[in-house]
Amino acid sequence: MPLEIYKRGSVFWVKGWVEYNGRPIAGPYRQSTRATTEAGARDWINDETQLQIRRHLVGEEHSLRFADAVNFYPATAKDARQLLPILDQIGDMPLGAITGALLKSLGRKLKPNACTDTWWREIVTPARAVINHAHEHKGTPHLTVKRYDKFERIAQDERRGKTSRVERTPATRDWIEAFCAEADPYNAALARFMFETAARIDQAISIEPGDLRPASCQVKIKAQKGHPEGWITVSPQMMAELVALKAKRPKNLKTGQVLSPRVFGYGSSTGYNNRWKTICKRAGIPYLSAHRAGRHGFYTELVVRQGVDPVTAAKAGRWSDATLPMRIYAHAETDEAAVRARFRTNHVQVAPVKKRKHRKTKKDQENE
């Protein structure tokens, strides 16, 4: 029999078969529609019927829509927030009809005042992940998307009247010393730790007393950005600073929950901001975020100032791709005017070597 609706508790359920030309093509069904109204249940029946008819006619790999792929994608809360507006735009489109150019074009519709980097991160990346997850599990087409090029980025920056990819200032040794001279022991150790290890702020503030191995000067940092949890080695001086800190139990400001003891005393990755701004103001130095003081400062210090080869520096900072930090984290420190002046500098003229005159002997004169 065709699908019928019945109510169980506050939710509508369906039972029966999906039919096409009088023949059952899917079922039997006896499941919840998750709808609390009859109209919602009928919408569910209509969507399911259309899906099963497409599967019957062209096969599952050609019939799945983007909305269907989202339904079985293991989305996090953050993924869900990003996917909802994308669903409104392309939810009913078959996966095979979605192209990279189409995904890239959604940026101007959904976030007209954002830069192309934001479009890539919050629109293209989550949508592509859904499509390629369906490819792995259902055999639907795989999608490769070419990144926005510099001309697209510049054109969007002109439209929104704002420049993206502003050059970030990395920390220097002098900046770190000036900061630490005005900071309390916890923030001074935090700044030095990130500058020395290239740890991310969330990794640093998550360190607990049990994550320290003083005998071997090792610190355990949590997994992040595709890298597994692991132990990193720090200098003996850094380990002495960490051990000297009395762990604090911060409070989650949103829930009021008291968290486990933390070495640096912070409970969130943004909790340091106001304190650091005050320290920088007192020290008379520009404010730098933890990321600039840490990862940007770490890589520039090693590669630009100390001449460490990029592959070694990338491995020490836990970058899996050695070319990425060269593009993003290495900051040139030579003044442009000084570079231009090199072309105006007179080359040192090498004085010609004077040859000693050979005095002719009587034998030479006779031979002539």
GROMACS .gro file of C-alpha atoms in nm:
model
  368
    1MET     CA    1   0.000   0.000   0.000
    2PRO     CA    2   0.118   0.361  -0.058
    3LEU     CA    3   0.268   0.550   0.233
    4GLU     CA    4   0.018   0.636   0.506
    5ILE     CA    5   0.053   0.873   0.800
    6TYR     CA    6  -0.025   0.789   1.159
    7LYS     CA    7   0.054   0.963   1.484
    8ARG     CA    8   0.252   0.819   1.771
    9GLY     CA    9   0.284   1.051   2.068
   10SER     CA   10   0.362   1.399   1.938
   11VAL     CA   11   0.536   1.283   1.619
   12PHE     CA   12   0.391   1.162   1.287
   13TRP     CA   13   0.506   0.827   1.147
   14VAL     CA   14   0.461   0.658   0.808
   15LYS     CA   15   0.401   0.302   0.696
   16GLY     CA   16   0.365   0.131   0.360
   17TRP     CA   17   0.557   0.142   0.031
   18VAL     CA   18   0.675   0.400  -0.221
   19GLU     CA   19   0.510   0.315  -0.555
   20TYR     CA   20   0.590   0.413  -0.915
   21ASN     CA   21   0.349   0.334  -1.199
   22GLY     CA   22   0.149   0.121  -0.957
   23ARG     CA   23   0.447  -0.094  -0.851
   24PRO     CA   24   0.630  -0.079  -0.513
   25ILE     CA   25   0.990   0.043  -0.560
   26ALA     CA   26   1.095   0.104  -0.196
   27GLY     CA   27   0.987  -0.015   0.146
   28PRO     CA   28   0.825  -0.138   0.355
   29TYR     CA   29   0.837   0.172   0.576
   30ARG     CA   30   0.748   0.194   0.942
   31GLN     CA   31   0.942   0.493   1.070
   32SER     CA   32   0.919   0.841   1.217
   33THR     CA   33   0.912   1.147   0.994
   34ARG     CA   34   1.032   1.357   1.293
   35ALA     CA   35   0.755   1.599   1.202
   36THR     CA   36   0.515   1.725   1.470
   37THR     CA   37   0.253   1.840   1.217
   38GLU     CA   38   0.067   1.652   0.946
   39ALA     CA   39   0.184   1.906   0.688
   40GLY     CA   40   0.544   1.838   0.784
   41ALA     CA   41   0.487   1.464   0.756
   42ARG     CA   42   0.340   1.504   0.407
   43ASP     CA   43   0.643   1.710   0.303
   44TRP     CA   44   0.862   1.424   0.427
   45ILE     CA   45   0.659   1.174   0.220
   46ASN     CA   46   0.688   1.392  -0.089
   47ASP     CA   47   1.067   1.430  -0.051
   48GLU     CA   48   1.117   1.059   0.013
   49THR     CA   49   0.895   0.963  -0.279
   50GLN     CA   50   1.084   1.187  -0.521
   51LEU     CA   51   1.416   1.051  -0.397
   52GLN     CA   52   1.313   0.687  -0.441
   53ILE     CA   53   1.173   0.752  -0.789
   54ARG     CA   54   1.504   0.913  -0.894
   55ARG     CA   55   1.693   0.618  -0.751
   56HIS     CA   56   1.465   0.380  -0.939
   57LEU     CA   57   1.514   0.559  -1.270
   58VAL     CA   58   1.881   0.661  -1.269
   59GLY     CA   59   2.045   0.478  -0.979
   60GLU     CA   60   2.140   0.601  -0.633
   61GLU     CA   61   2.470   0.762  -0.725
   62HIS     CA   62   2.293   0.995  -0.972
   63SER     CA   63   1.983   1.062  -0.766
   64LEU     CA   64   2.120   1.186  -0.436
   65ARG     CA   65   2.071   1.555  -0.370
   66PHE     CA   66   2.291   1.778  -0.161
   67ALA     CA   67   2.025   1.774   0.113
   68ASP     CA   68   2.036   1.392   0.117
   69ALA     CA   69   2.413   1.396   0.150
   70VAL     CA   70   2.390   1.640   0.442
   71ASN     CA   71   2.150   1.405   0.621
   72PHE     CA   72   2.410   1.130   0.657
   73TYR     CA   73   2.715   1.357   0.692
   74PRO     CA   74   2.867   1.347   1.045
   75ALA     CA   75   2.842   1.722   1.097
   76THR     CA   76   2.960   1.903   1.408
   77ALA     CA   77   2.766   2.195   1.552
   78LYS     CA   78   2.998   2.433   1.366
   79ASP     CA   79   2.948   2.239   1.039
   80ALA     CA   80   2.572   2.254   1.082
   81ARG     CA   81   2.573   2.633   1.122
   82GLN     CA   82   2.777   2.670   0.804
   83LEU     CA   83   2.572   2.421   0.603
   84LEU     CA   84   2.224   2.562   0.677
   85PRO     CA   85   2.248   2.865   0.442
   86ILE     CA   86   2.416   2.648   0.177
   87LEU     CA   87   2.122   2.404   0.196
   88ASP     CA   88   1.882   2.687   0.120
   89GLN     CA   89   2.074   2.756  -0.202
   90ILE     CA   90   2.158   2.411  -0.341
   91GLY     CA   91   1.976   2.161  -0.118
   92ASP     CA   92   1.759   2.026  -0.398
   93MET     CA   93   2.039   1.995  -0.655
   94PRO     CA   94   2.168   1.647  -0.749
   95LEU     CA   95   2.527   1.601  -0.634
   96GLY     CA   96   2.644   1.534  -0.987
   97ALA     CA   97   2.520   1.876  -1.100
   98ILE     CA   98   2.720   2.069  -0.840
   99THR     CA   99   3.050   2.207  -0.970
  100GLY     CA  100   3.341   2.383  -0.809
  101ALA     CA  101   3.253   2.705  -0.989
  102LEU     CA  102   2.900   2.686  -0.848
  103LEU     CA  103   3.025   2.648  -0.490
  104LYS     CA  104   3.266   2.937  -0.532
  105SER     CA  105   2.986   3.158  -0.669
  106LEU     CA  106   2.783   3.110  -0.349
  107GLY     CA  107   3.021   3.336  -0.160
  108ARG     CA  108   2.892   3.656  -0.318
  109LYS     CA  109   2.531   3.554  -0.244
  110LEU     CA  110   2.575   3.434   0.114
  111LYS     CA  111   2.856   3.659   0.241
  112PRO     CA  112   2.885   3.958   0.006
  113ASN     CA  113   3.105   4.156   0.246
  114ALA     CA  114   3.349   3.877   0.330
  115CYS     CA  115   3.684   3.805   0.166
  116THR     CA  116   3.754   3.506  -0.056
  117ASP     CA  117   3.945   3.333   0.224
  118THR     CA  118   3.628   3.340   0.433
  119TRP     CA  119   3.423   3.210   0.138
  120TRP     CA  120   3.665   2.923   0.099
  121ARG     CA  121   3.670   2.836   0.469
  122GLU     CA  122   3.300   2.874   0.552
  123ILE     CA  123   3.123   2.786   0.226
  124VAL     CA  124   3.337   2.591  -0.019
  125THR     CA  125   3.517   2.369   0.234
  126PRO     CA  126   3.211   2.241   0.428
  127ALA     CA  127   3.005   2.191   0.109
  128ARG     CA  128   3.288   2.003  -0.062
  129ALA     CA  129   3.333   1.786   0.249
  130VAL     CA  130   2.966   1.682   0.233
  131ILE     CA  131   2.987   1.598  -0.138
  132ASN     CA  132   3.307   1.396  -0.107
  133HIS     CA  133   3.176   1.213   0.200
  134ALA     CA  134   2.885   1.099  -0.017
  135HIS     CA  135   3.137   0.997  -0.285
  136GLU     CA  136   3.317   0.770  -0.037
  137HIS     CA  137   3.002   0.606   0.096
  138LYS     CA  138   2.757   0.614  -0.196
  139GLY     CA  139   2.975   0.628  -0.507
  140THR     CA  140   2.851   0.970  -0.614
  141PRO     CA  141   3.087   1.192  -0.819
  142HIS     CA  142   3.399   1.323  -0.648
  143LEU     CA  143   3.441   1.701  -0.648
  144THR     CA  144   3.769   1.892  -0.675
  145VAL     CA  145   3.753   2.270  -0.636
  146LYS     CA  146   4.023   2.509  -0.753
  147ARG     CA  147   4.107   2.777  -0.497
  148TYR     CA  148   4.023   3.141  -0.558
  149ASP     CA  149   4.312   3.301  -0.745
  150LYS     CA  150   4.469   3.637  -0.660
  151PHE     CA  151   4.264   3.818  -0.923
  152GLU     CA  152   3.938   3.694  -0.768
  153ARG     CA  153   4.066   3.790  -0.422
  154ILE     CA  154   4.166   4.141  -0.532
  155ALA     CA  155   3.837   4.195  -0.716
  156GLN     CA  156   3.637   4.099  -0.406
  157ASP     CA  157   3.854   4.322  -0.187
  158GLU     CA  158   3.777   4.615  -0.419
  159ARG     CA  159   3.404   4.541  -0.406
  160ARG     CA  160   3.396   4.538  -0.028
  161GLY     CA  161   3.646   4.823   0.010
  162LYS     CA  162   3.876   4.633   0.241
  163THR     CA  163   4.206   4.452   0.195
  164SER     CA  164   4.237   4.088   0.297
  165ARG     CA  165   4.555   3.906   0.396
  166VAL     CA  166   4.700   4.202   0.581
  167GLU     CA  167   5.067   4.147   0.667
  168ARG     CA  168   5.098   4.022   1.024
  169THR     CA  169   5.375   4.142   1.249
  170PRO     CA  170   5.561   3.852   1.415
  171ALA     CA  171   5.712   3.871   1.763
  172THR     CA  172   6.082   3.933   1.802
  173ARG     CA  173   6.313   3.845   2.090
  174ASP     CA  174   6.306   4.210   2.197
  175TRP     CA  175   5.925   4.212   2.194
  176ILE     CA  176   5.913   3.894   2.403
  177GLU     CA  177   6.160   4.033   2.657
  178ALA     CA  178   5.975   4.364   2.685
  179PHE     CA  179   5.645   4.181   2.726
  180CYS     CA  180   5.778   3.943   2.991
  181ALA     CA  181   5.937   4.227   3.187
  182GLU     CA  182   5.588   4.371   3.252
  183ALA     CA  183   5.391   4.046   3.266
  184ASP     CA  184   5.303   3.826   3.561
  185PRO     CA  185   5.476   3.485   3.574
  186TYR     CA  186   5.184   3.303   3.408
  187ASN     CA  187   5.156   3.529   3.103
  188ALA     CA  188   5.533   3.564   3.072
  189ALA     CA  189   5.569   3.184   3.064
  190LEU     CA  190   5.279   3.156   2.819
  191ALA     CA  191   5.440   3.401   2.574
  192ARG     CA  192   5.782   3.234   2.599
  193PHE     CA  193   5.631   2.886   2.561
  194MET     CA  194   5.448   2.971   2.238
  195PHE     CA  195   5.745   3.162   2.095
  196GLU     CA  196   5.973   2.865   2.166
  197THR     CA  197   5.742   2.581   2.058
  198ALA     CA  198   5.499   2.731   1.799
  199ALA     CA  199   5.212   2.585   2.001
  200ARG     CA  200   4.867   2.720   1.927
  201ILE     CA  201   4.693   2.912   2.204
  202ASP     CA  202   4.428   2.641   2.253
  203GLN     CA  203   4.702   2.380   2.290
  204ALA     CA  204   4.893   2.595   2.537
  205ILE     CA  205   4.602   2.683   2.767
  206SER     CA  206   4.492   2.316   2.774
  207ILE     CA  207   4.817   2.196   2.934
  208GLU     CA  208   4.764   2.042   3.279
  209PRO     CA  209   5.026   1.956   3.546
  210GLY     CA  210   5.016   1.589   3.442
  211ASP     CA  211   5.123   1.691   3.090
  212LEU     CA  212   5.472   1.789   3.210
  213ARG     CA  213   5.773   1.556   3.222
  214PRO     CA  214   6.039   1.764   3.398
  215ALA     CA  215   6.308   1.493   3.385
  216SER     CA  216   6.305   1.479   3.004
  217CYS     CA  217   6.188   1.840   2.947
  218GLN     CA  218   5.880   1.724   2.757
  219VAL     CA  219   5.530   1.870   2.739
  220LYS     CA  220   5.220   1.695   2.604
  221ILE     CA  221   5.006   1.903   2.370
  222LYS     CA  222   4.664   1.803   2.248
  223ALA     CA  223   4.571   1.712   1.893
  224GLN     CA  224   4.478   1.998   1.663
  225LYS     CA  225   4.456   2.089   1.294
  226GLY     CA  226   4.499   1.730   1.179
  227HIS     CA  227   4.799   1.660   1.403
  228PRO     CA  228   4.773   1.391   1.673
  229GLU     CA  229   4.834   1.445   2.041
  230GLY     CA  230   5.203   1.421   2.121
  231TRP     CA  231   5.502   1.519   2.334
  232ILE     CA  232   5.731   1.807   2.243
  233THR     CA  233   6.069   1.890   2.394
  234VAL     CA  234   6.134   2.231   2.550
  235SER     CA  235   6.447   2.394   2.685
  236PRO     CA  236   6.546   2.328   3.050
  237GLN     CA  237   6.485   2.698   3.125
  238MET     CA  238   6.132   2.674   2.982
  239MET     CA  239   6.056   2.360   3.181
  240ALA     CA  240   6.178   2.529   3.501
  241GLU     CA  241   5.934   2.815   3.438
  242LEU     CA  242   5.644   2.576   3.381
  243VAL     CA  243   5.714   2.368   3.690
  244ALA     CA  244   5.734   2.682   3.903
  245LEU     CA  245   5.378   2.783   3.811
  246LYS     CA  246   5.109   2.677   4.057
  247ALA     CA  247   4.823   2.534   3.851
  248LYS     CA  248   4.491   2.720   3.860
  249ARG     CA  249   4.136   2.593   3.810
  250PRO     CA  250   3.965   2.837   3.571
  251LYS     CA  251   3.590   2.875   3.539
  252ASN     CA  252   3.391   2.841   3.218
  253LEU     CA  253   3.231   3.186   3.193
  254LYS     CA  254   2.936   3.055   2.989
  255THR     CA  255   2.837   2.758   3.207
  256GLY     CA  256   3.001   2.846   3.540
  257GLN     CA  257   3.167   2.505   3.548
  258VAL     CA  258   3.503   2.487   3.727
  259LEU     CA  259   3.753   2.323   3.493
  260SER     CA  260   4.044   2.094   3.568
  261PRO     CA  261   4.374   2.255   3.684
  262ARG     CA  262   4.560   2.435   3.405
  263VAL     CA  263   4.929   2.527   3.403
  264PHE     CA  264   4.870   2.874   3.259
  265GLY     CA  265   4.539   2.929   3.438
  266TYR     CA  266   4.320   3.012   3.137
  267GLY     CA  267   4.001   2.826   3.053
  268SER     CA  268   3.940   2.953   2.698
  269SER     CA  269   4.153   3.042   2.398
  270THR     CA  270   4.040   3.407   2.412
  271GLY     CA  271   4.073   3.463   2.786
  272TYR     CA  272   4.424   3.604   2.755
  273ASN     CA  273   4.334   3.892   2.521
  274ASN     CA  274   4.246   4.173   2.761
  275ARG     CA  275   4.532   4.088   2.994
  276TRP     CA  276   4.784   4.089   2.708
  277LYS     CA  277   4.658   4.426   2.583
  278THR     CA  278   4.716   4.574   2.928
  279ILE     CA  279   5.066   4.425   2.948
  280CYS     CA  280   5.159   4.557   2.603
  281LYS     CA  281   5.030   4.904   2.689
  282ARG     CA  282   5.238   4.911   3.008
  283ALA     CA  283   5.545   4.784   2.822
  284GLY     CA  284   5.505   5.043   2.546
  285ILE     CA  285   5.499   4.777   2.272
  286PRO     CA  286   5.237   4.705   2.002
  287TYR     CA  287   4.976   4.445   2.092
  288LEU     CA  288   5.036   4.108   1.925
  289SER     CA  289   4.794   3.818   1.947
  290ALA     CA  290   4.912   3.482   2.079
  291HIS     CA  291   4.924   3.351   1.722
  292ARG     CA  292   5.158   3.630   1.608
  293ALA     CA  293   5.371   3.598   1.920
  294GLY     CA  294   5.379   3.221   1.886
  295ARG     CA  295   5.367   3.057   1.546
  296HIS     CA  296   5.451   3.366   1.339
  297GLY     CA  297   5.732   3.467   1.574
  298PHE     CA  298   5.867   3.110   1.598
  299TYR     CA  299   5.899   3.056   1.223
  300THR     CA  300   6.034   3.403   1.141
  301GLU     CA  301   6.289   3.376   1.422
  302LEU     CA  302   6.423   3.041   1.298
  303VAL     CA  303   6.414   3.087   0.921
  304VAL     CA  304   6.460   3.460   0.860
  305ARG     CA  305   6.674   3.564   1.157
  306GLN     CA  306   6.872   3.249   1.236
  307GLY     CA  307   6.887   3.093   0.889
  308VAL     CA  308   6.747   2.750   0.985
  309ASP     CA  309   6.638   2.560   0.675
  310PRO     CA  310   6.258   2.572   0.618
  311VAL     CA  311   6.209   2.194   0.631
  312THR     CA  312   6.369   2.166   0.975
  313ALA     CA  313   6.174   2.467   1.104
  314ALA     CA  314   5.845   2.331   0.967
  315LYS     CA  315   5.902   1.996   1.137
  316ALA     CA  316   5.991   2.162   1.468
  317GLY     CA  317   5.672   2.370   1.448
  318ARG     CA  318   5.461   2.067   1.349
  319TRP     CA  319   5.365   2.185   0.999
  320SER     CA  320   5.303   1.883   0.776
  321ASP     CA  321   5.361   2.088   0.458
  322ALA     CA  322   5.694   2.274   0.464
  323THR     CA  323   5.577   2.516   0.192
  324LEU     CA  324   5.280   2.644   0.394
  325PRO     CA  325   5.476   2.830   0.667
  326MET     CA  326   5.701   2.984   0.402
  327ARG     CA  327   5.389   3.134   0.241
  328ILE     CA  328   5.215   3.244   0.560
  329TYR     CA  329   5.448   3.254   0.860
  330ALA     CA  330   5.781   3.378   0.719
  331HIS     CA  331   5.798   3.759   0.733
  332ALA     CA  332   6.069   3.955   0.554
  333GLU     CA  333   6.251   4.200   0.781
  334THR     CA  334   6.471   4.389   0.534
  335ASP     CA  335   6.355   4.742   0.461
  336GLU     CA  336   6.252   4.784   0.096
  337ALA     CA  337   6.456   5.102   0.063
  338ALA     CA  338   6.765   4.914   0.176
  339VAL     CA  339   6.704   4.654  -0.095
  340ARG     CA  340   6.670   4.922  -0.363
  341ALA     CA  341   6.987   5.093  -0.238
  342ARG     CA  342   7.186   4.784  -0.321
  343PHE     CA  343   7.142   4.863  -0.691
  344ARG     CA  344   7.296   5.210  -0.639
  345THR     CA  345   7.598   5.095  -0.441
  346ASN     CA  346   7.925   5.133  -0.637
  347HIS     CA  347   8.104   4.808  -0.681
  348VAL     CA  348   8.455   4.791  -0.538
  349GLN     CA  349   8.699   4.833  -0.823
  350VAL     CA  350   8.969   4.572  -0.822
  351ALA     CA  351   9.308   4.735  -0.884
  352PRO     CA  352   9.489   4.583  -1.183
  353VAL     CA  353   9.796   4.376  -1.103
  354LYS     CA  354  10.108   4.547  -1.230
  355LYS     CA  355  10.347   4.315  -1.405
  356ARG     CA  356  10.710   4.354  -1.327
  357LYS     CA  357  10.913   4.456  -1.629
  358HIS     CA  358  11.159   4.194  -1.750
  359ARG     CA  359  11.513   4.331  -1.794
  360LYS     CA  360  11.676   4.190  -2.103
  361THR     CA  361  12.004   4.010  -2.061
  362LYS     CA  362  12.292   4.007  -2.310
  363LYS     CA  363  12.188   3.655  -2.412
  364ASP     CA  364  11.836   3.779  -2.491
  365GLN     CA  365  11.977   4.060  -2.703
  366GLU     CA  366  12.198   3.817  -2.893
  367ASN     CA  367  11.903   3.588  -2.962
  368GLU     CA  368  11.707   3.875  -3.106
   0.00000   0.00000   0.00000
